[in-house]
Amino acid sequence: MKMSEGVEWGLHCALILGNLPPTTAMPAKALAELHGVSESYLLKHLKSMTAAGILESLPGPRGGYRLSRPATEVTVLDVVDAIEGKGPAFRCTEIRQRGPFPAPAEICNRKACMISATMLRAERAWRDVLRAQTIADLGAEVVSDVEPERLGKIFDWVRERTRS
Amino acid sequence: MKMSEGVEWGLHCALILGNLPPTTAMPAKALAELHGVSESYLLKHLKSMTAAGILESLPGPRGGYRLSRPATEVTVLDVVDAIEGKGPAFRCTEIRQRGPFPAPAEICNRKACMISATMLRAERAWRDVLRAQTIADLGAEVVSDVEPERLGKIFDWVRERTRS
DNA sequence: GGAGTGATACTCGGATATCTGGTGTCCGAGTTTTCGCGG
DNA sequence: CCGCGAAAACTCGGACACCAGATATCCGAGTATCACTCC
């Protein structure tokens, strides 16, 4: 079970975009350069986040990406779902309906397999943790962590590449 | 993020093996037939579980697999880890050390990236749920769920293929 | 000088290769049983 | 009838193809800007 590397990229980008003044945007080229990753590939993930309603994209010069709602209303789970897809990691293939003693389909429709229920319960706990943390929370923690001097340089660099 | 289908197979097999009398074993051929899956491929996962110390394998005729310890001491997490591998789903690639303003390596070694910390916290919650449930628990729930008549047939079928 | 118009530069979006890891299968090593033979 | 030994049958273990999804890239569509021309 491996999570896409794009999730990390998407979260870092969301953090940057969450610290931008409202109604301003930042192009993917700048985001890619700031994080040292491929612009073409990052674009793919930003597109997914846009499709999920987390980001807004503005075409043309002075265009770019921005959060579609305040950072306090975007959770880490939103970003993960946007990039990884919403489906659960564990997919019950209904093994109990196979083999020489298959379980009747109507019973299976009525009550889920206990194995599936356990796995889904675990995933719900996982999702709850991610849903409890917003991009704003995470951004604040990161900001308080990074050395002030470096933080200033980053902010300046970002400001220069911010378009309204 | 997709979990290997083998986890489902492994859990079902563990449930069956957990209901066997101690010191008896069941061959992979029977386990595969009972669940309606490929024996060759199931063997691969049983091997992983054996390597992880969950199962014991006995070669030769009258051989097969059995739990290496009581079902009350095998957790669902043990099975998942055995088949999926122990590594976390989210791997921090230390993006903060890249780009034009890289974070100093010594700081990164001292304190983990906040994004990584959040993802790992979520995974810990996930693992806690899976660790809290043993194969014995799960087996009892499944047994109480399945229709008594079908359960009896399965037990008989399994008993016939159980070797000591 | 100002408005209109065309070219330009820059942005995102989608279609297209490549590659790693999960999926699936096969053959070989090892052990127990079984059968046959000799005493 | 009993003991010994070789062959066979059955088990797991590891090596080898195959395929889906993630990774990575490029080219095209669309838009705001800019320069130039004309009024």
Short mmCIF file of C-alpha atoms (C1' of nucleotides) in Angstrom, two decimals:
data_model
loop_
_atom_site.label_atom_id
_atom_site.label_comp_id
_atom_site.label_asym_id
_atom_site.label_seq_id
_atom_site.Cartn_x
_atom_site.Cartn_y
_atom_site.Cartn_z
CA MET A 1 0.00 0.00 0.00
CA LYS A 2 1.81 3.07 -1.23
CA MET A 3 0.47 6.59 -1.32
CA SER A 4 1.13 8.66 -4.39
CA GLU A 5 4.05 11.04 -4.13
CA GLY A 6 1.74 13.66 -5.60
CA VAL A 7 -0.01 13.98 -2.24
CA GLU A 8 3.10 15.45 -0.71
CA TRP A 9 3.46 17.87 -3.59
CA GLY A 10 -0.19 18.84 -3.41
CA LEU A 11 -0.02 19.52 0.31
CA HIS A 12 3.07 21.68 0.00
CA CYS A 13 1.41 23.65 -2.79
CA ALA A 14 -1.79 24.05 -0.78
CA LEU A 15 0.25 25.42 2.11
CA ILE A 16 1.84 28.03 -0.12
CA LEU A 17 -1.44 28.97 -1.77
CA GLY A 18 -3.09 29.18 1.63
CA ASN A 19 -0.69 31.93 2.65
CA LEU A 20 -1.38 34.05 -0.42
CA PRO A 21 -3.57 37.16 -0.17
CA PRO A 22 -7.13 36.45 -1.34
CA THR A 23 -7.93 36.90 -5.04
CA THR A 24 -4.29 36.46 -5.95
CA ALA A 25 -2.87 33.48 -7.77
CA MET A 26 0.44 31.75 -8.40
CA PRO A 27 1.41 29.86 -11.57
CA ALA A 28 2.38 26.20 -11.51
CA LYS A 29 5.79 27.08 -12.89
CA ALA A 30 6.63 28.99 -9.72
CA LEU A 31 5.23 26.30 -7.43
CA ALA A 32 7.28 23.67 -9.22
CA GLU A 33 10.46 25.72 -9.07
CA LEU A 34 9.98 26.55 -5.38
CA HIS A 35 9.64 22.87 -4.49
CA GLY A 36 12.20 21.58 -6.95
CA VAL A 37 9.84 19.26 -8.80
CA SER A 38 8.76 18.73 -12.40
CA GLU A 39 6.32 21.38 -13.56
CA SER A 40 4.61 19.09 -16.08
CA TYR A 41 3.87 16.47 -13.51
CA LEU A 42 2.87 18.89 -10.79
CA LEU A 43 0.37 20.31 -13.25
CA LYS A 44 -1.35 16.96 -13.34
CA HIS A 45 -1.96 17.00 -9.61
CA LEU A 46 -3.00 20.64 -9.51
CA LYS A 47 -5.51 19.76 -12.19
CA SER A 48 -6.91 16.99 -9.96
CA MET A 49 -7.21 19.41 -7.07
CA THR A 50 -8.98 21.87 -9.34
CA ALA A 51 -11.39 19.18 -10.48
CA ALA A 52 -12.07 18.34 -6.83
CA GLY A 53 -13.01 21.94 -6.12
CA ILE A 54 -10.08 22.76 -3.86
CA LEU A 55 -8.28 25.04 -6.30
CA GLU A 56 -9.33 27.52 -8.93
CA SER A 57 -7.28 27.96 -12.08
CA LEU A 58 -6.94 31.17 -14.05
CA PRO A 59 -5.61 30.89 -17.59
CA GLY A 60 -3.46 33.32 -19.51
CA PRO A 61 -0.72 35.69 -18.39
CA ARG A 62 -1.09 36.80 -14.76
CA GLY A 63 -3.01 33.56 -14.29
CA GLY A 64 -2.23 30.62 -12.02
CA TYR A 65 -3.80 28.71 -9.15
CA ARG A 66 -5.38 29.76 -5.89
CA LEU A 67 -7.50 28.15 -3.17
CA SER A 68 -11.17 28.18 -4.04
CA ARG A 69 -12.14 28.68 -0.38
CA PRO A 70 -10.37 29.88 2.81
CA ALA A 71 -7.54 27.70 4.07
CA THR A 72 -9.52 27.18 7.26
CA GLU A 73 -12.11 25.27 5.24
CA VAL A 74 -9.75 23.00 3.33
CA THR A 75 -8.73 19.86 5.18
CA VAL A 76 -5.74 17.63 4.59
CA LEU A 77 -8.24 14.91 3.75
CA ASP A 78 -9.63 17.04 0.93
CA VAL A 79 -6.21 17.19 -0.68
CA VAL A 80 -5.55 13.47 -0.21
CA ASP A 81 -8.92 12.55 -1.66
CA ALA A 82 -8.44 14.88 -4.60
CA ILE A 83 -5.13 13.31 -5.60
CA GLU A 84 -5.55 9.71 -4.49
CA GLY A 85 -9.19 9.36 -5.43
CA LYS A 86 -12.04 8.86 -3.04
CA GLY A 87 -12.23 5.06 -3.14
CA PRO A 88 -11.24 3.15 0.02
CA ALA A 89 -7.84 1.44 0.06
CA PHE A 90 -9.41 -1.88 0.97
CA ARG A 91 -11.89 -3.25 -1.54
CA CYS A 92 -13.85 -6.31 -0.45
CA THR A 93 -14.07 -8.74 -3.34
CA GLU A 94 -16.71 -10.82 -1.57
CA ILE A 95 -14.64 -13.94 -1.26
CA ARG A 96 -17.37 -15.42 0.92
CA GLN A 97 -19.57 -15.65 -2.17
CA ARG A 98 -17.03 -17.85 -3.95
CA GLY A 99 -15.85 -21.40 -3.46
CA PRO A 100 -17.90 -24.54 -2.77
CA PHE A 101 -20.06 -22.91 -0.04
CA PRO A 102 -20.93 -19.45 -1.32
CA ALA A 103 -22.80 -17.10 0.98
CA PRO A 104 -26.19 -16.07 -0.43
CA ALA A 105 -26.03 -12.72 -2.19
CA GLU A 106 -29.02 -11.30 -0.32
CA ILE A 107 -27.31 -11.81 3.02
CA CYS A 108 -24.17 -10.12 1.73
CA ASN A 109 -26.17 -7.13 0.55
CA ARG A 110 -27.85 -6.89 3.92
CA LYS A 111 -24.74 -7.04 6.05
CA ALA A 112 -21.14 -6.33 5.07
CA CYS A 113 -18.40 -8.86 5.60
CA MET A 114 -16.77 -8.52 9.02
CA ILE A 115 -13.32 -8.26 7.50
CA SER A 116 -14.42 -5.44 5.28
CA ALA A 117 -16.10 -3.75 8.24
CA THR A 118 -12.88 -3.85 10.25
CA MET A 119 -10.77 -2.47 7.45
CA LEU A 120 -13.27 0.27 6.74
CA ARG A 121 -13.41 1.18 10.42
CA ALA A 122 -9.64 1.58 10.41
CA GLU A 123 -9.78 3.74 7.32
CA ARG A 124 -12.44 5.88 8.93
CA ALA A 125 -10.11 6.51 11.88
CA TRP A 126 -7.39 7.45 9.41
CA ARG A 127 -9.68 9.81 7.56
CA ASP A 128 -10.90 11.38 10.81
CA VAL A 129 -7.37 12.41 11.71
CA LEU A 130 -6.79 13.93 8.30
CA ARG A 131 -10.16 15.65 8.30
CA ALA A 132 -9.45 17.22 11.69
CA GLN A 133 -6.51 19.18 10.36
CA THR A 134 -7.02 22.07 7.98
CA ILE A 135 -4.51 23.59 5.62
CA ALA A 136 -4.57 26.68 7.83
CA ASP A 137 -3.63 24.63 10.92
CA LEU A 138 -0.86 22.87 9.09
CA GLY A 139 0.42 26.08 7.56
CA ALA A 140 0.62 27.74 10.97
CA GLU A 141 2.62 24.83 12.36
CA VAL A 142 5.01 24.82 9.45
CA VAL A 143 5.50 28.58 9.66
CA SER A 144 6.29 28.39 13.36
CA ASP A 145 8.78 25.65 12.62
CA VAL A 146 10.87 27.13 9.86
CA GLU A 147 13.75 29.46 10.66
CA PRO A 148 12.63 33.12 10.44
CA GLU A 149 15.31 34.15 7.99
CA ARG A 150 14.50 31.41 5.50
CA LEU A 151 10.80 32.06 5.96
CA GLY A 152 11.28 35.70 5.00
CA LYS A 153 13.20 34.79 1.88
CA ILE A 154 10.48 32.38 0.83
CA PHE A 155 7.75 34.93 1.43
CA ASP A 156 9.61 37.51 -0.64
CA TRP A 157 10.22 35.04 -3.42
CA VAL A 158 6.56 34.03 -3.43
CA ARG A 159 5.35 37.62 -3.34
CA GLU A 160 7.38 38.43 -6.45
CA ARG A 161 5.64 35.65 -8.32
CA THR A 162 2.12 36.34 -7.07
CA ARG A 163 -0.32 37.67 -9.62
CA SER A 164 -3.65 39.31 -8.91
CA MET B 1 -3.62 4.25 -2.62
CA LYS B 2 -4.76 0.70 -3.12
CA MET B 3 -4.29 -2.16 -0.70
CA SER B 4 -3.18 -5.48 -2.10
CA GLU B 5 -5.96 -7.95 -2.74
CA GLY B 6 -3.79 -10.50 -0.98
CA VAL B 7 -4.65 -8.95 2.38
CA GLU B 8 -8.23 -10.09 2.03
CA TRP B 9 -7.08 -13.58 1.09
CA GLY B 10 -4.63 -13.71 3.96
CA LEU B 11 -7.23 -12.65 6.50
CA HIS B 12 -9.74 -15.24 5.33
CA CYS B 13 -7.08 -17.93 5.50
CA ALA B 14 -6.00 -16.79 8.96
CA LEU B 15 -9.62 -17.04 10.10
CA ILE B 16 -9.87 -20.62 8.88
CA LEU B 17 -6.52 -21.60 10.34
CA GLY B 18 -7.48 -19.97 13.63
CA ASN B 19 -10.42 -22.33 13.97
CA LEU B 20 -8.32 -25.44 13.43
CA PRO B 21 -7.36 -27.68 16.39
CA PRO B 22 -3.84 -26.97 17.61
CA THR B 23 -0.96 -28.90 16.01
CA THR B 24 -3.05 -29.56 12.90
CA ALA B 25 -2.42 -28.01 9.49
CA MET B 26 -4.21 -27.36 6.23
CA PRO B 27 -2.58 -27.28 2.78
CA ALA B 28 -2.69 -24.22 0.55
CA LYS B 29 -4.52 -26.23 -2.09
CA ALA B 30 -7.52 -26.63 0.22
CA LEU B 31 -7.44 -23.00 1.34
CA ALA B 32 -7.40 -21.84 -2.26
CA GLU B 33 -10.25 -24.13 -3.25
CA LEU B 34 -12.37 -23.11 -0.27
CA HIS B 35 -12.03 -19.43 -1.14
CA GLY B 36 -12.17 -19.88 -4.89
CA VAL B 37 -8.82 -18.25 -5.59
CA SER B 38 -5.63 -19.20 -7.43
CA GLU B 39 -3.52 -21.61 -5.41
CA SER B 40 -0.24 -20.44 -6.96
CA TYR B 41 -0.86 -16.86 -6.05
CA LEU B 42 -2.26 -17.57 -2.62
CA LEU B 43 0.93 -19.52 -1.92
CA LYS B 44 2.86 -16.32 -2.42
CA HIS B 45 0.96 -14.56 0.35
CA LEU B 46 1.04 -17.53 2.70
CA LYS B 47 4.78 -17.51 2.23
CA SER B 48 4.92 -13.86 3.27
CA MET B 49 2.89 -14.62 6.37
CA THR B 50 5.22 -17.47 7.18
CA ALA B 51 8.24 -15.21 6.77
CA ALA B 52 6.58 -12.71 9.13
CA GLY B 53 6.20 -15.39 11.77
CA ILE B 54 2.41 -15.59 11.72
CA LEU B 55 2.20 -19.01 10.09
CA GLU B 56 4.22 -22.19 10.20
CA SER B 57 4.62 -24.36 7.13
CA LEU B 58 5.05 -28.13 7.11
CA PRO B 59 6.37 -29.71 3.92
CA GLY B 60 5.53 -33.05 2.43
CA PRO B 61 2.33 -35.10 2.44
CA ARG B 62 0.12 -34.38 5.46
CA GLY B 63 1.82 -30.99 5.53
CA GLY B 64 0.30 -27.55 5.15
CA TYR B 65 -0.02 -24.29 7.09
CA ARG B 66 -1.08 -23.46 10.62
CA LEU B 67 -0.92 -20.46 12.95
CA SER B 68 2.38 -20.24 14.74
CA ARG B 69 0.68 -18.87 17.88
CA PRO B 70 -2.85 -18.76 19.30
CA ALA B 71 -5.42 -16.79 17.31
CA THR B 72 -5.87 -14.53 20.34
CA GLU B 73 -2.28 -13.35 19.85
CA VAL B 74 -2.44 -12.62 16.14
CA THR B 75 -3.83 -9.22 15.23
CA VAL B 76 -5.30 -8.07 11.97
CA LEU B 77 -2.42 -5.62 11.78
CA ASP B 78 0.04 -8.51 11.87
CA VAL B 79 -1.54 -9.96 8.74
CA VAL B 80 -1.69 -6.63 6.94
CA ASP B 81 1.95 -5.87 7.76
CA ALA B 82 3.03 -9.32 6.65
CA ILE B 83 1.46 -9.00 3.22
CA GLU B 84 1.69 -5.27 2.53
CA GLY B 85 5.08 -4.75 4.07
CA LYS B 86 5.81 -2.72 7.17
CA GLY B 87 6.70 0.57 5.51
CA PRO B 88 4.30 3.50 5.97
CA ALA B 89 2.01 4.40 3.06
CA PHE B 90 3.22 8.00 3.11
CA ARG B 91 6.91 8.50 2.49
CA CYS B 92 8.25 11.99 3.02
CA THR B 93 10.67 12.84 0.24
CA GLU B 94 11.89 15.93 2.08
CA ILE B 95 10.68 18.44 -0.45
CA ARG B 96 11.63 21.19 1.98
CA GLN B 97 15.28 20.39 1.33
CA ARG B 98 14.88 21.09 -2.37
CA GLY B 99 14.32 24.20 -4.43
CA PRO B 100 15.98 27.61 -4.09
CA PHE B 101 15.59 27.79 -0.28
CA PRO B 102 16.43 24.33 1.01
CA ALA B 103 15.96 23.65 4.70
CA PRO B 104 19.24 22.71 6.42
CA ALA B 105 19.63 18.95 6.74
CA GLU B 106 20.45 19.09 10.44
CA ILE B 107 17.12 20.73 11.22
CA CYS B 108 15.28 18.12 9.19
CA ASN B 109 17.00 15.34 11.07
CA ARG B 110 16.09 16.94 14.36
CA LYS B 111 12.43 17.48 13.66
CA ALA B 112 10.22 15.80 11.09
CA CYS B 113 8.28 17.77 8.53
CA MET B 114 4.82 18.71 9.81
CA ILE B 115 3.14 17.21 6.78
CA SER B 116 4.89 13.93 7.38
CA ALA B 117 3.97 14.09 11.06
CA THR B 118 0.29 14.52 10.25
CA MET B 119 0.22 11.67 7.76
CA LEU B 120 2.06 9.40 10.17
CA ARG B 121 -0.33 10.31 12.97
CA ALA B 122 -3.23 9.29 10.75
CA GLU B 123 -1.54 6.02 9.91
CA ARG B 124 -0.95 5.36 13.57
CA ALA B 125 -4.69 5.74 14.23
CA TRP B 126 -5.32 3.30 11.39
CA ARG B 127 -2.85 0.81 12.76
CA ASP B 128 -4.27 1.14 16.28
CA VAL B 129 -7.69 0.01 15.08
CA LEU B 130 -6.22 -2.97 13.27
CA ARG B 131 -4.00 -3.87 16.19
CA ALA B 132 -6.96 -3.83 18.57
CA GLN B 133 -8.66 -6.67 16.76
CA THR B 134 -7.29 -10.19 16.89
CA ILE B 135 -7.95 -13.03 14.51
CA ALA B 136 -9.86 -14.73 17.32
CA ASP B 137 -12.15 -11.71 17.74
CA LEU B 138 -12.77 -11.47 14.04
CA GLY B 139 -13.34 -15.19 13.73
CA ALA B 140 -15.95 -15.15 16.49
CA GLU B 141 -17.80 -12.32 14.78
CA VAL B 142 -17.76 -14.06 11.44
CA VAL B 143 -18.93 -17.34 12.94
CA SER B 144 -21.84 -15.63 14.68
CA ASP B 145 -22.75 -14.00 11.40
CA VAL B 146 -22.83 -16.91 9.01
CA GLU B 147 -25.92 -19.10 8.75
CA PRO B 148 -25.59 -22.20 10.98
CA GLU B 149 -26.25 -24.70 8.19
CA ARG B 150 -23.60 -23.28 5.90
CA LEU B 151 -21.21 -22.99 8.83
CA GLY B 152 -21.60 -26.69 9.57
CA LYS B 153 -20.87 -27.64 5.98
CA ILE B 154 -17.76 -25.52 5.95
CA PHE B 155 -16.52 -27.01 9.21
CA ASP B 156 -17.04 -30.54 7.90
CA TRP B 157 -15.31 -29.71 4.64
CA VAL B 158 -12.38 -28.19 6.51
CA ARG B 159 -12.15 -31.08 8.95
CA GLU B 160 -11.82 -33.54 6.09
CA ARG B 161 -8.85 -31.66 4.75
CA THR B 162 -7.13 -31.08 8.07
CA ARG B 163 -3.90 -32.99 8.63
CA SER B 164 -2.16 -33.51 11.90
"C1'" DG C 1 -3.41 61.32 -28.40
"C1'" DG C 2 -6.79 57.52 -28.19
"C1'" DA C 3 -9.18 53.48 -29.83
"C1'" DG C 4 -9.11 49.38 -32.38
"C1'" DT C 5 -6.76 45.28 -34.04
"C1'" DG C 6 -3.56 41.78 -34.67
"C1'" DA C 7 0.43 39.33 -32.93
"C1'" DT C 8 2.57 37.59 -28.89
"C1'" DA C 9 3.65 35.51 -24.64
"C1'" DC C 10 2.12 33.07 -21.03
"C1'" DT C 11 -1.19 30.08 -18.67
"C1'" DC C 12 -3.64 25.64 -17.98
"C1'" DG C 13 -5.62 21.19 -20.06
"C1'" DG C 14 -5.48 16.78 -22.19
"C1'" DA C 15 -3.25 13.06 -24.83
"C1'" DT C 16 0.76 10.35 -25.00
"C1'" DA C 17 5.24 7.34 -23.50
"C1'" DT C 18 7.81 5.00 -19.69
"C1'" DC C 19 8.49 2.40 -15.44
"C1'" DT C 20 7.71 0.41 -11.05
"C1'" DG C 21 5.08 -2.77 -8.34
"C1'" DG C 22 1.19 -5.86 -7.90
"C1'" DT C 23 -0.83 -10.01 -10.27
"C1'" DG C 24 -0.48 -14.53 -11.98
"C1'" DT C 25 1.94 -18.82 -13.27
"C1'" DC C 26 5.30 -22.34 -13.53
"C1'" DC C 27 8.95 -25.52 -12.23
"C1'" DG C 28 12.21 -27.28 -8.65
"C1'" DA C 29 13.63 -28.75 -3.55
"C1'" DG C 30 12.32 -31.37 0.31
"C1'" DT C 31 9.73 -34.72 3.06
"C1'" DT C 32 6.52 -38.30 4.13
"C1'" DT C 33 4.20 -42.08 2.59
"C1'" DT C 34 3.77 -46.19 0.10
"C1'" DC C 35 4.87 -50.17 -2.39
"C1'" DG C 36 7.89 -53.92 -3.49
"C1'" DC C 37 11.52 -57.01 -2.35
"C1'" DG C 38 14.41 -59.87 0.31
"C1'" DG C 39 15.33 -62.20 4.56
"C1'" DC D 1 5.51 -62.21 8.63
"C1'" DC D 2 8.86 -58.36 9.29
"C1'" DG D 3 12.47 -55.07 8.02
"C1'" DC D 4 14.70 -52.47 4.53
"C1'" DG D 5 15.00 -49.52 0.52
"C1'" DA D 6 13.68 -47.21 -3.57
"C1'" DA D 7 10.11 -44.85 -5.95
"C1'" DA D 8 6.22 -41.94 -5.87
"C1'" DA D 9 3.09 -38.46 -4.39
"C1'" DC D 10 2.35 -34.46 -2.21
"C1'" DT D 11 3.83 -30.26 0.08
"C1'" DC D 12 6.02 -25.62 0.10
"C1'" DG D 13 9.66 -22.32 -1.91
"C1'" DG D 14 11.60 -19.40 -5.30
"C1'" DA D 15 12.23 -17.75 -10.13
"C1'" DC D 16 9.99 -16.15 -14.22
"C1'" DA D 17 6.12 -13.52 -17.41
"C1'" DC D 18 2.29 -10.19 -17.48
"C1'" DC D 19 -0.52 -6.20 -16.60
"C1'" DA D 20 -2.44 -2.03 -14.25
"C1'" DG D 21 -1.51 2.17 -12.28
"C1'" DA D 22 1.72 5.72 -11.02
"C1'" DT D 23 5.30 8.57 -13.04
"C1'" DA D 24 6.97 11.76 -16.42
"C1'" DT D 25 6.65 14.47 -20.64
"C1'" DC D 26 5.08 17.00 -24.60
"C1'" DC D 27 2.00 19.54 -27.53
"C1'" DG D 28 -2.36 22.09 -28.15
"C1'" DA D 29 -6.40 25.42 -26.53
"C1'" DG D 30 -7.43 29.65 -24.48
"C1'" DT D 31 -6.70 34.35 -22.64
"C1'" DA D 32 -4.64 38.76 -21.09
"C1'" DT D 33 -1.04 41.68 -22.57
"C1'" DC D 34 1.43 44.44 -25.68
"C1'" DA D 35 2.68 46.78 -29.90
"C1'" DC D 36 1.32 48.80 -33.92
"C1'" DT D 37 -1.75 51.17 -36.96
"C1'" DC D 38 -5.32 54.15 -38.09
"C1'" DC D 39 -8.51 57.81 -36.94
#
